[in-house]
Structures are given as C-alpha cells and as structure tokens.
Amino acid sequence: MTAMDAHNAASTPPLSRRTERVAGSLIREILKVTQRLEVISFAGGLPADDLMPKLDFAALHGDPRQYGASEGEQPLREAVAARLAGLGLACDAEQVLITSGSQQGIDLVGKLFIDEGSPVLLEAPSYLAAIQAFRVYGAEFHGLRLSEDGIDPEALRQAIARRRPAFVYLIPTFQNPTGYCYSEANRRAVAAVLDEAGVPLVEDDPYRDLAYGPAERTPICAYLRRAPWVYLGSFSKITAPGLRIGYLAASPALFPWLLRLKQASDLHSNRISQAWLARFLEGEAFERHLANLAGVYAERRDTMQASLQRHFSGLAQWRLPDGGLFFWLRLSGECDTLAALQIALASNIAFMPGDPFFPLAEQRYPALRLNFSHAAPADIERGVARLAQVLGECIEPGRLTPGLAA
C-alpha cells in the first residue's frame, strides 16, 4: 500500500451499506485498454466511429442554453411517442421521459421498485450494467433460463408464484448478451402471464433498429392490458453515444413517480443534445442513416460469422444473430474467461467474458460476448483468428455442450 492509499483509507468516512454492493465495471476497465490503436476490440457495444452522424448545433429550435423541463424537450418527446406508436405501443408524449442515456432509466427503475431484499426476475444471462445497478439497491435476483425463443412463460408463472417479484426485467429484441429475439407467440404468452399476475414489466429495447433480416420486434409492453410497464429505449447505438440521450415510456400510474426521481437525480437531460436529436429525427436523413447503419453492420456480422466458422469450430457453439451488436459464444469446455481475457489483451485482443452477465453464480456456463460493429472487417478476421489461438490454449477439454439454451 502506498502512502497515498494509506491516507485515503484512513480518511474515508463511514459510507452507506449500499456502497458495499458497488462493483467496478469490467467493460469500462476494458474500454480504457482498448483506447490503444493496436488493440482489436470485440468488447464494448460501440457504434462504428465513421458511421456516426455529424453533429451540427447551429440553428437549433429555441434556445437550449437555459434550464429546461425535467420531462425533456417536447418535440423530442413527441417524436419518441410517434415511434413507439408505430411499434404498436399505445402511449402519448406525456408518458415519455427523456433520460441521460438508457442507463439512467435503469437506475430510476431501481430506485422506484427495489428495497433491500426485493426479488427481481430477469433473464440468465442478462445485461451486466442492469445487474450492477439493481444490485446496488439490494435486489435479490432470480434468473430465468433463456433460449432462442425467449424465456419459458410457464417457468415465469412458477417463478412469480414462488416469490412475487418487484418487477420482471427483459430484453426481448436482440437480447444483450445472447442476441436472441423472442417470437411473437412467446411475447404474447409472457404478456399474458404478467397480466394475470399484475407484475410490472421493465422492457429494455436499445437494439430494435439494428435488424439485419425479418425479426419479430413488437414490444411485449404493447401486448399488456393490465400489468404496469416501463419501456426503455436509447439513441446511443443508432446515433452518437456521447450525446447521452435515452428515454423511457411508462404506464400512467408509474410515470409521475419516475419523473420525480428524475427531478431529484439531475433536473433534466442535456437540452442541446435533445434539440439536435429532435431535428435529426424530423427528416429523411435519419431513415437513410438507419438503413446505412444496418447495411454496414450486417456485413460485419457476416464477416465475423465466416471467421468464427473458420477458427472456432470445436471451441464453441453460437448462432447467427438476426440483429443487435453481438455474438454469444458458449465454450465447449471449462475455461477461466477472466484469465483468458488477460492473455488476449497481451495479444492486443479484447472481448467480454460471460461471467458478469449472469445474475446468479450457479447459472453460469463458460461463455463470451463478441461485438462486431466497431472493428473493420480485416481486423475482425485477424482478431478472431488470434482469439481462437488464445482460447484453444485456455479451454479445458470437455464434452461439447448439447444445446444453446442456458
């Protein structure tokens, strides 16, 4: 321990019990390393730098320099509500709250629903940052096994009956980390179970616009008739994450509480970013941008699929994702993926180990997540080949897992 460390340890005042549950973000630590130009990164869900739109803040509507409404800028709220209506989710602009990235929406949900020991149902595996956020508030996790078709509605019913959860958190469309996309029948069945029980649904949907072929993308929230709901969305993956603009929509009984929590958190989200985004959404340029984004990412996905077929046969199982930003690889034998990551980083390759995506240790299996949107095609091929060499040395030979289901 250095003198500075000793001083900091001695001078730290008593902290809340909540801080004991605050864990560092592995993905943030990896991203620090991947700032080096020589590193090929498959780790974070980063949009391609060259595909992000140019940011021109001239001639924005109104004057966004002053304090604004906590709900968000009205033109942007109306644009979001119109997009949601196009998905079949009936809500108006007064049910839309603009957030500082969708991560703030996740945090607000945690504040709204979770007390110490509150049960929370979520997919296993699930979005690691949501697990981190909910854990800080004291959530007691109960994982739902996930297959290509989604969670099992009967398993959901039984889990609710065993211990009624504060809410159910799902990512039905191009799920993070697996890339799975729930079928229409599964979405309707899950909605029916939630309506029957009256349990709130928190639906996270940041990847729905990144589709590379036919896929069912109607929000489960659109099928709910009785259960309360919160729908989370983001513009980070389809515009520029540095804008830090996300949103949530919520059923009328929940919205006022989420608004008050937002007011207590940061008053309002960046008004300049909101004004720019509202203008960008107005014109045909946005739709052209989405089409170009999906086309380029589809090519990179196909490049990674071909590279995996060449280099990972026998090392892992995976499926071609219909959308989103990730491949999910279930390894063929036991592997300390955190140790493998350190070896890979020494070879200038970054990936995301699977362990942090599991809410419960007993549900884990050896896996890793690979992002295909950020690296150029030539780097994808070189990086996958190099990663296969690393994992080939780290995987303990064992029986090939019989299926992709968790």
PDB file of N, CA and C in Angstrom, residues 58 72 80 94 220 265 282 304 384 394:
ATOM      1  N   ALA A  58     -25.856  24.266 -35.025  1.00  0.00           N
ATOM      2  CA  ALA A  58     -26.328  25.572 -35.491  1.00  0.00           C
ATOM      3  C   ALA A  58     -27.834  25.509 -35.769  1.00  0.00           C
ATOM      4  N   GLY A  72     -38.200  16.533 -20.452  1.00  0.00           N
ATOM      5  CA  GLY A  72     -37.484  16.559 -21.715  1.00  0.00           C
ATOM      6  C   GLY A  72     -38.101  17.558 -22.668  1.00  0.00           C
ATOM      7  N   VAL A  80     -40.532  10.576 -30.034  1.00  0.00           N
ATOM      8  CA  VAL A  80     -40.409   9.253 -29.425  1.00  0.00           C
ATOM      9  C   VAL A  80     -41.773   8.583 -29.327  1.00  0.00           C
ATOM     10  N   GLU A  94     -46.941  12.585 -23.177  1.00  0.00           N
ATOM     11  CA  GLU A  94     -46.970  12.842 -21.737  1.00  0.00           C
ATOM     12  C   GLU A  94     -46.557  11.622 -20.923  1.00  0.00           C
ATOM     13  N   ILE A 220     -43.164  -6.336 -25.905  1.00  0.00           N
ATOM     14  CA  ILE A 220     -44.081  -7.068 -25.035  1.00  0.00           C
ATOM     15  C   ILE A 220     -45.031  -6.092 -24.348  1.00  0.00           C
ATOM     16  N   SER A 265     -32.635  13.543  -9.479  1.00  0.00           N
ATOM     17  CA  SER A 265     -31.365  12.986  -9.941  1.00  0.00           C
ATOM     18  C   SER A 265     -30.498  14.023 -10.642  1.00  0.00           C
ATOM     19  N   GLU A 282     -36.480  14.448 -37.579  1.00  0.00           N
ATOM     20  CA  GLU A 282     -37.546  15.013 -38.416  1.00  0.00           C
ATOM     21  C   GLU A 282     -37.436  14.627 -39.884  1.00  0.00           C
ATOM     22  N   MET A 304     -17.795 -11.679 -39.287  1.00  0.00           N
ATOM     23  CA  MET A 304     -17.461 -12.379 -38.049  1.00  0.00           C
ATOM     24  C   MET A 304     -17.989 -13.814 -38.077  1.00  0.00           C
ATOM     25  N   VAL A 384     -10.359 -12.529 -34.644  1.00  0.00           N
ATOM     26  CA  VAL A 384     -10.991 -13.817 -34.346  1.00  0.00           C
ATOM     27  C   VAL A 384      -9.964 -14.943 -34.418  1.00  0.00           C
ATOM     28  N   CYS A 394      -6.654 -22.145 -23.476  1.00  0.00           N
ATOM     29  CA  CYS A 394      -7.250 -21.933 -22.147  1.00  0.00           C
ATOM     30  C   CYS A 394      -8.399 -22.876 -21.836  1.00  0.00           C
TER      31      CYS A 394
END
